[in-house]
Amino acid sequence: MIKEVVIPKVVVDVFNSLVGIANVELVGLLLGSIRYDSIYVEELVIGENIDHSPTSFRLDPHAIIAAYDLAKMLSLDIVALIHSHPAPPYPSPKDLAGMRLWPIPWVIVDSITREVRVWALDKDLVEVKLVIT
């Protein structure tokens, strides 16, 4: 089980700047590497929210393919999903269903306060330590 996710401040800042101008939930994939029980994020790939909704998202499949292509080119892995919520950064019931399909950590950003938290679904929902460098 992953114990911590390390994200460069610039990645968080870029995501937050895009959250500030988006009228929908912003969504993307984080690329990086896994070492022991830690994830080290290196790249952010933002995709279109094809729900076009401020309260839900579906990531454009083309963005998923582009993220996989970029990860392969950079010798990285898709290590987490990131998206915004117009509420506290806690997984919604829809997120929990998505976490069962995408069993990687989910980084959730409150689009109002910009609070960032990371969640993973093992047998239960667990919060993962976030380190911003």
Coordinates of C-alpha atoms in Angstrom, one line a residue:
M1 CA 0.0 0.0 0.0
I2 CA 1.3 3.5 -0.9
K3 CA 2.2 5.5 2.2
E4 CA 2.9 8.9 0.6
V5 CA 2.6 10.9 -2.6
V6 CA 5.3 13.4 -3.4
I7 CA 4.2 16.2 -5.7
P8 CA 6.3 19.1 -6.9
K9 CA 4.8 22.5 -5.9
V10 CA 4.9 23.6 -9.5
V11 CA 2.5 20.8 -10.4
V12 CA 0.1 21.8 -7.7
D13 CA 0.4 25.5 -8.7
V14 CA -0.3 24.7 -12.3
F15 CA -3.4 22.6 -11.4
N16 CA -4.6 25.3 -9.0
S17 CA -4.2 28.0 -11.7
L18 CA -6.3 26.0 -14.1
V19 CA -8.9 25.3 -11.4
G20 CA -9.2 29.0 -11.0
I21 CA -10.4 29.5 -14.6
A22 CA -12.3 26.3 -15.1
N23 CA -16.2 26.2 -14.8
V24 CA -16.1 22.4 -14.6
E25 CA -14.4 19.9 -12.5
L26 CA -10.8 19.8 -13.7
V27 CA -9.3 16.3 -14.2
G28 CA -6.0 14.9 -15.2
L29 CA -3.4 12.1 -14.6
L30 CA -0.2 12.3 -12.8
L31 CA 2.9 10.6 -14.2
G32 CA 5.9 9.6 -12.1
S33 CA 7.5 6.6 -10.4
I34 CA 6.8 4.3 -7.5
R35 CA 9.7 3.6 -5.1
Y36 CA 9.0 1.3 -2.2
D37 CA 5.8 2.7 -0.7
S38 CA 6.1 6.2 -2.1
I39 CA 4.9 7.8 -5.3
Y40 CA 7.0 10.6 -6.9
V41 CA 5.1 12.7 -9.4
E42 CA 7.0 14.3 -12.2
E43 CA 4.4 15.3 -14.8
L44 CA 0.7 16.5 -15.0
V45 CA -1.5 15.7 -18.0
I46 CA -4.8 17.6 -18.0
G47 CA -7.7 16.2 -20.0
E48 CA -11.1 17.4 -21.0
N49 CA -13.9 16.7 -18.6
I50 CA -16.4 15.3 -21.1
D51 CA -19.2 15.6 -18.5
H52 CA -18.8 19.4 -18.8
S53 CA -20.0 19.5 -15.2
P54 CA -19.0 21.5 -12.2
T55 CA -19.9 18.6 -10.0
S56 CA -18.7 15.4 -11.8
F57 CA -16.1 14.3 -14.4
R58 CA -15.3 11.8 -17.0
L59 CA -11.8 12.1 -18.4
D60 CA -11.7 12.2 -22.2
P61 CA -10.3 8.8 -23.4
H62 CA -8.0 10.6 -25.8
A63 CA -6.3 12.3 -22.8
I64 CA -5.9 8.9 -21.2
I65 CA -4.1 7.6 -24.3
A66 CA -2.0 10.7 -24.5
A67 CA -1.0 10.2 -20.9
Y68 CA 0.0 6.6 -21.5
D69 CA 2.0 7.7 -24.6
L70 CA 3.8 10.4 -22.7
A71 CA 4.5 8.1 -19.8
K72 CA 6.0 5.5 -22.1
M73 CA 8.1 8.2 -23.9
L74 CA 9.5 9.5 -20.5
S75 CA 9.8 6.0 -18.9
L76 CA 7.3 6.9 -16.3
D77 CA 4.0 5.4 -15.1
I78 CA 0.6 6.8 -14.5
V79 CA 0.7 7.0 -10.7
A80 CA -2.4 9.0 -9.7
L81 CA -5.5 10.7 -10.9
I82 CA -6.1 14.4 -10.0
H83 CA -9.4 16.3 -10.0
S84 CA -11.1 19.2 -8.4
H85 CA -14.2 19.4 -6.3
P86 CA -16.4 22.4 -5.6
A87 CA -16.4 21.1 -2.0
P88 CA -14.0 19.7 0.6
P89 CA -11.4 17.3 -1.0
Y90 CA -13.1 14.1 0.1
P91 CA -14.2 11.3 -2.4
S92 CA -17.8 11.4 -3.5
P93 CA -19.8 8.2 -4.0
K94 CA -19.1 8.5 -7.7
D95 CA -15.4 8.9 -6.9
L96 CA -15.4 5.8 -4.8
A97 CA -17.0 3.9 -7.7
G98 CA -14.3 5.3 -10.0
M99 CA -11.5 4.4 -7.5
R100 CA -12.6 0.7 -7.8
L101 CA -12.0 1.0 -11.6
W102 CA -8.8 3.0 -11.4
P103 CA -7.1 1.6 -8.3
I104 CA -4.4 4.3 -8.0
P105 CA -4.3 7.2 -5.5
W106 CA -6.8 10.0 -6.2
V107 CA -5.6 13.6 -5.5
I108 CA -8.6 15.8 -4.9
V109 CA -8.3 19.6 -4.8
D110 CA -11.0 21.8 -3.3
S111 CA -11.7 24.4 -6.0
I112 CA -12.7 27.0 -3.5
T113 CA -10.0 26.7 -0.7
R114 CA -7.4 24.9 -2.9
E115 CA -6.9 22.3 -0.1
V116 CA -5.3 19.2 -1.5
R117 CA -5.7 15.7 -0.1
V118 CA -4.9 12.2 -1.5
W119 CA -7.0 9.1 -1.1
A120 CA -6.6 5.4 -2.0
L121 CA -9.0 2.6 -1.8
D122 CA -7.6 -0.6 -0.4
K123 CA -10.2 -2.6 1.5
D124 CA -11.3 0.7 3.0
L125 CA -10.8 4.3 2.0
V126 CA -7.5 5.6 3.4
E127 CA -6.0 9.0 3.3
V128 CA -2.4 9.0 1.9
K129 CA 0.2 11.4 3.2
L130 CA 0.8 14.3 0.8
V131 CA 4.3 15.8 0.5
I132 CA 4.6 19.0 -1.7
T133 CA 8.2 19.8 -2.5

